[in-house]
Structures are given as C-alpha cells and as structure tokens.
Coordinates of C-alpha atoms in Angstrom, one line a residue:
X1 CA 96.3 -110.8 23.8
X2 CA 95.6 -113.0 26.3
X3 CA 92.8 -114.6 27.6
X4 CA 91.7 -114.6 31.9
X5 CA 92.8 -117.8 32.7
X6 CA 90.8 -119.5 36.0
X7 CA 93.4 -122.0 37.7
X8 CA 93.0 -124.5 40.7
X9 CA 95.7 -126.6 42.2
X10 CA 94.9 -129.5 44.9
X11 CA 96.8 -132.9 46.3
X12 CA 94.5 -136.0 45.5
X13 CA 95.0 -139.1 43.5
X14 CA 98.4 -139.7 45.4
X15 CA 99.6 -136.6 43.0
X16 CA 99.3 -133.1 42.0
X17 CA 96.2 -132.1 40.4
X18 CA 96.1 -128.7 37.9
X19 CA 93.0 -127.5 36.1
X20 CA 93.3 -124.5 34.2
X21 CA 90.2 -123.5 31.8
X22 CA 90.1 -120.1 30.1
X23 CA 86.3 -120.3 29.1
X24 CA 84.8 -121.8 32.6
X25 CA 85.0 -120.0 36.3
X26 CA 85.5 -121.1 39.3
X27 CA 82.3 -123.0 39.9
X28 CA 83.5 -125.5 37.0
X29 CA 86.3 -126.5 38.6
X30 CA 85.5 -127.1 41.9
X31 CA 82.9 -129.0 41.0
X32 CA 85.7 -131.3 38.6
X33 CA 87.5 -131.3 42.1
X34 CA 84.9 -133.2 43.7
X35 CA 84.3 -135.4 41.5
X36 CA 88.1 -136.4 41.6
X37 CA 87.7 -136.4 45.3
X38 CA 84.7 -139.2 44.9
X39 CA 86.5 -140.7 42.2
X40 CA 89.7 -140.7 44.8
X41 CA 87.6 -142.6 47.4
X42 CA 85.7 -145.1 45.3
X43 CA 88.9 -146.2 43.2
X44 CA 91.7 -146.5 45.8
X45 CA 92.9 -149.6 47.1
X46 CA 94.2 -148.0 50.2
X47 CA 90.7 -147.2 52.1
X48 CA 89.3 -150.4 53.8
X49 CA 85.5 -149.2 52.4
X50 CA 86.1 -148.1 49.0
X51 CA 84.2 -149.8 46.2
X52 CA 87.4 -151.2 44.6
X53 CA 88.7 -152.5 47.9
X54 CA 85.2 -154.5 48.2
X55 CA 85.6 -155.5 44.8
X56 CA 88.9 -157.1 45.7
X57 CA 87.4 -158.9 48.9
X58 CA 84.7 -160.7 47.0
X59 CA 86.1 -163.9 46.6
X60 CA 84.7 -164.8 43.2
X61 CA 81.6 -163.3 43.6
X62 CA 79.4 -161.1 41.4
X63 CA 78.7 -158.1 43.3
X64 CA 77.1 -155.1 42.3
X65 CA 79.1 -152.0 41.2
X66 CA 78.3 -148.2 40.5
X67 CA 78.1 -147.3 37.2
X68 CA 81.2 -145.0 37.7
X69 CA 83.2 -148.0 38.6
X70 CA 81.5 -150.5 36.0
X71 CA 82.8 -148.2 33.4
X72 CA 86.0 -148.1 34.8
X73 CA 86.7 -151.7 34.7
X74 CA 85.8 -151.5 31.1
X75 CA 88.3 -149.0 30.8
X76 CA 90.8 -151.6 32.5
X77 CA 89.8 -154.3 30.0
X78 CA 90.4 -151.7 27.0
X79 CA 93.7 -150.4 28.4
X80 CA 94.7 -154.7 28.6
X81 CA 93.5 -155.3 25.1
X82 CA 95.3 -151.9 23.3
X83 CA 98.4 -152.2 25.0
X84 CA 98.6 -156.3 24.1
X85 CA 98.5 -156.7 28.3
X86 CA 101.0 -154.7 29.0
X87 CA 98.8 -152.1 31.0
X88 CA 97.4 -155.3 33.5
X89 CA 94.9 -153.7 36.2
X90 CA 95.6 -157.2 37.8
X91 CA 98.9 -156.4 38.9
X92 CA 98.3 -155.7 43.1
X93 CA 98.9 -158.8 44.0
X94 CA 103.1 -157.9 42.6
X95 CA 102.8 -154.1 43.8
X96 CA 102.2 -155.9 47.1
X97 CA 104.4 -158.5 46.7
X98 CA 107.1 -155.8 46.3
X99 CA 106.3 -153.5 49.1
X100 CA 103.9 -151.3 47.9
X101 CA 101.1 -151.9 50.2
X102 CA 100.7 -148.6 51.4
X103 CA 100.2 -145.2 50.4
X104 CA 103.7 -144.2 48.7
X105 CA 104.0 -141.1 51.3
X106 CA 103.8 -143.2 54.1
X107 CA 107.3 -145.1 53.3
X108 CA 106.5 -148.4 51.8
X109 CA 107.5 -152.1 53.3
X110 CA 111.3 -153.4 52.2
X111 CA 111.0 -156.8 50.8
X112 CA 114.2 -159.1 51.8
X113 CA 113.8 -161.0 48.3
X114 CA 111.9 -159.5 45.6
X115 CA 111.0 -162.4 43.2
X116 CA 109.2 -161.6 39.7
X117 CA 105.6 -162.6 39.6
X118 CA 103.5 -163.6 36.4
X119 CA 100.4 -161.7 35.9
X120 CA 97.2 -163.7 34.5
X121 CA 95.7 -161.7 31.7
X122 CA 93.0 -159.5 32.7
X123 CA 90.1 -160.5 31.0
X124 CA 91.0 -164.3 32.5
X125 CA 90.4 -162.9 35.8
X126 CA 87.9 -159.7 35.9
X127 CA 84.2 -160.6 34.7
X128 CA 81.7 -158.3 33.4
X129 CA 77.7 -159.0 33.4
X130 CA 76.2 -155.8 31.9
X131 CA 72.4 -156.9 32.4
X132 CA 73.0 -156.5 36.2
X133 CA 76.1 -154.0 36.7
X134 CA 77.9 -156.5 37.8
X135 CA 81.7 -157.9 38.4
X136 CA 82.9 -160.3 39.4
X137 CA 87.2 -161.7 40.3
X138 CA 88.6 -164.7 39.9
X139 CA 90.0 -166.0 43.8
X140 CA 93.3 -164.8 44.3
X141 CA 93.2 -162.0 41.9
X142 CA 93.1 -158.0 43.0
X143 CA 93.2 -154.7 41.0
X144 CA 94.9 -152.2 40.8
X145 CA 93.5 -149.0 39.0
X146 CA 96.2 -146.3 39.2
X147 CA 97.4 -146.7 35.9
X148 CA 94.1 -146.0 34.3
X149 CA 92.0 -143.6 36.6
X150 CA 93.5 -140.5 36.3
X151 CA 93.8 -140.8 32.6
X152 CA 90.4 -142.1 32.1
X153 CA 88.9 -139.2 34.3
X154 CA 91.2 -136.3 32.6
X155 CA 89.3 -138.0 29.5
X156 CA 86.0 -137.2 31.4
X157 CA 86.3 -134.3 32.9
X158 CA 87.6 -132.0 30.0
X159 CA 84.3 -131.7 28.6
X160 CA 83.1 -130.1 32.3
X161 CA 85.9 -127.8 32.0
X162 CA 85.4 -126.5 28.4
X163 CA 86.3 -125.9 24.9
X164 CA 90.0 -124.1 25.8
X165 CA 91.1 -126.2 28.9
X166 CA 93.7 -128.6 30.7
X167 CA 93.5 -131.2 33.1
X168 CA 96.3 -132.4 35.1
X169 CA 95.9 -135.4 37.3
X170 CA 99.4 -135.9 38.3
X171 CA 100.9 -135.8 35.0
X172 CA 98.3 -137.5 33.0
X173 CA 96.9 -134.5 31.0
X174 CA 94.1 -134.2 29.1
X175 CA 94.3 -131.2 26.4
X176 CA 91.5 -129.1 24.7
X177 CA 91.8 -125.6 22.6
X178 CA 94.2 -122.7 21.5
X179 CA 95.0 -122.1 25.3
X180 CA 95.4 -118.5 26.6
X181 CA 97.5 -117.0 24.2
X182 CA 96.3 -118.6 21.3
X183 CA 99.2 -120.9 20.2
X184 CA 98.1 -123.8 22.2
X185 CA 98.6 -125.2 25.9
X186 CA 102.8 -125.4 26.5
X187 CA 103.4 -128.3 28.6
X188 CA 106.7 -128.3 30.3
X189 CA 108.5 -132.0 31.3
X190 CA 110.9 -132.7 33.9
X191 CA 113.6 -133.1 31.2
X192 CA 112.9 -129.5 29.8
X193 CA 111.3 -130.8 27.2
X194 CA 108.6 -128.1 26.0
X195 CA 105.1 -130.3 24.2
X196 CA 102.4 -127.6 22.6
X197 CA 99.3 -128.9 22.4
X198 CA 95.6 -128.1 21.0
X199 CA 94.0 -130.9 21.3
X200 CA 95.1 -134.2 22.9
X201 CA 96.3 -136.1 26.1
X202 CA 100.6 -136.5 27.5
X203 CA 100.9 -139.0 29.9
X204 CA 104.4 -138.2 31.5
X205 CA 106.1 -141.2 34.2
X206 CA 109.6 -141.4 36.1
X207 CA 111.5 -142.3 38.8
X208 CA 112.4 -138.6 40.1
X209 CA 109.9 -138.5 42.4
X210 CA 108.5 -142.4 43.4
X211 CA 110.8 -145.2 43.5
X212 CA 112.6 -147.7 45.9
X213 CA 115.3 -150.7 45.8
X214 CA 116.7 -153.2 47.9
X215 CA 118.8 -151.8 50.6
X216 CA 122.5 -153.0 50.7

C-alpha cells in the first residue's frame, strides 16, 4: 500500500527543483527550499553581491568566506581531484569566453569566433587557509560552481528530508529509502529510461533543453 507522499516543486538554481519525502511534512521541505534559495544567492555568479561573485573580484586576495561556501570550495577541489580535472570549477573565464555571461533564460551573447581555452588546474589557482576560513584566487582566475552545487546540496539536504526521500535540483538527485510503494524511488530520464533506486545519487545532463552554436 502506499505511503502519503508530501511533494514540493519550485524554479531555483537556473532549474527545476522536486522534493518529495514520505516520512517529513511540509515544514521539512520548505525549510530545504530556503536553504536552496540562500544557497542560490550566495553561489551564483550572476548577482553582482553574492559571496562567489566577491570571491571572484578579489584579485589575489585572501578574503574571508562563510563556512557554507568554505566547504563548498572544498567540494570543488574534491570534484577536480576524483574526476582527474575534468570537473574544473575554474572554467568561467571559457563559459564567458563563449557567451555564457548571463543567466541562460535571458538569451546568452553570440561569439563571432569561439577559440578553445586551456584551463589551469584548480588547486593551481584556488587557495585554502583553514585556520582563518579563508580563500584566496590566483589574478585572472574565476569560478564557476554550477557543476557541483546542486549535487553537493542534494548530498546535504537528504538528511533534512528523511530516511524515505528524494531531492531533485535540476536533475542532480540525491536518493534515500524504499520510496512510497516500497520498491524504491522510479526515476524516469528524458530517453525513457526508467532507474530504481534505494539509496544513491543520478546526475542526468543534455542538450534538450540548454544549448547554443554559431549562427550561419
């Protein structure tokens, strides 16, 4: 038989957000909706004030960080080191380069050449002092976190929402429990694809919805 399932369903991140829990109510996850909204403001690139956007400006400098964004960057510097650099947080300065220097709904910028650009490693460029909660980046260099945030704060925020619980940050989804019907949480892909999970994290990407070429 199945369980009452609580749902909620909001646009942040740049994406779709689900979170479904069958043991939490709705107090749970609003309050996991705020914190994405926080974590949305303080991460971004896109909002002149946001810590990462100061972060970016600060020319070398150590400057003081939250602890929310401290262990963050750590999570960059993980991400670099598992994937052998292929997930790079350093990689603004080419997402600018070609055109995407905006937020994606607002129609990005058409480059007239679109030359490849080497990335410096990460840990070359992003500094770390944990005595003072500190960071600093090399001159020149810029981050971008979207290709860890939502992942990292799925990883977070399943523990808020419960032992039998999903959360979706716009397609990275973090997994826990037998799900309402007991035979785990179906995930459905844009291929038709059907993954059933217990316990675990899909991270789904494509082009269907996000992408852009040179005009001709």
């Amino acid at each position: 038989m199945s369980r009452e399932l609580t749902t909620r369903h909001f646009d942040a991140l740049g994406s779709t957000c689900e979170l479904l829990s069958v043991e939490s109510g709705p107090a749970a996850l609003e309050r996991c909706e705020q914190r994405i909204r926080d974590a949305e403001v303080r991460f971004t690139r896109f909002i002149r004030d946001s810590e990462l956007a100061g972060l970016n400006a600060s020319e070398g400098r150590y400057v003081p960080v939250s602890p929310e964004m401290f262990a963050m960057l750590e999570a960059a510097l993980w991400a670099f080191a598992e994937s052998d650099g292929l997930v790079n947080a350093a990689v603004l300065p080419a997402l600018v380069a070609a055109g995407y220097d905006r937020p994606f709904r607002h129609g990005l910028m058409q480059p007239s050449v679109l030359h490849p650009m080497q990335l410096p490693p990460l840990p070359q460029v992003l500094l770390l002092d944990q005595a003072t909660r500190s960071a600093a980046l090399a001159p020149g260099a810029a981050l971008d976190l979207g290709g860890i945030a939502k992942g990292a704060l799925a990883d977070l925020l399943i523990d808020e929402l419960g032992e039998n619980a999903v959360c979706n940050l716009g397609g990275d989804l973090r997994v826990r429990g037998a799900g309402p019907d007991g035979d785990g949480w179906h995930i459905g892909l844009c291929d038709g694809t059907l993954v059933a999970l217990r316990e675990g994290a899909v991270c789904t990407s494509g082009i269907s919805r996000r992408r852009w070429g040179v005009a001709r």
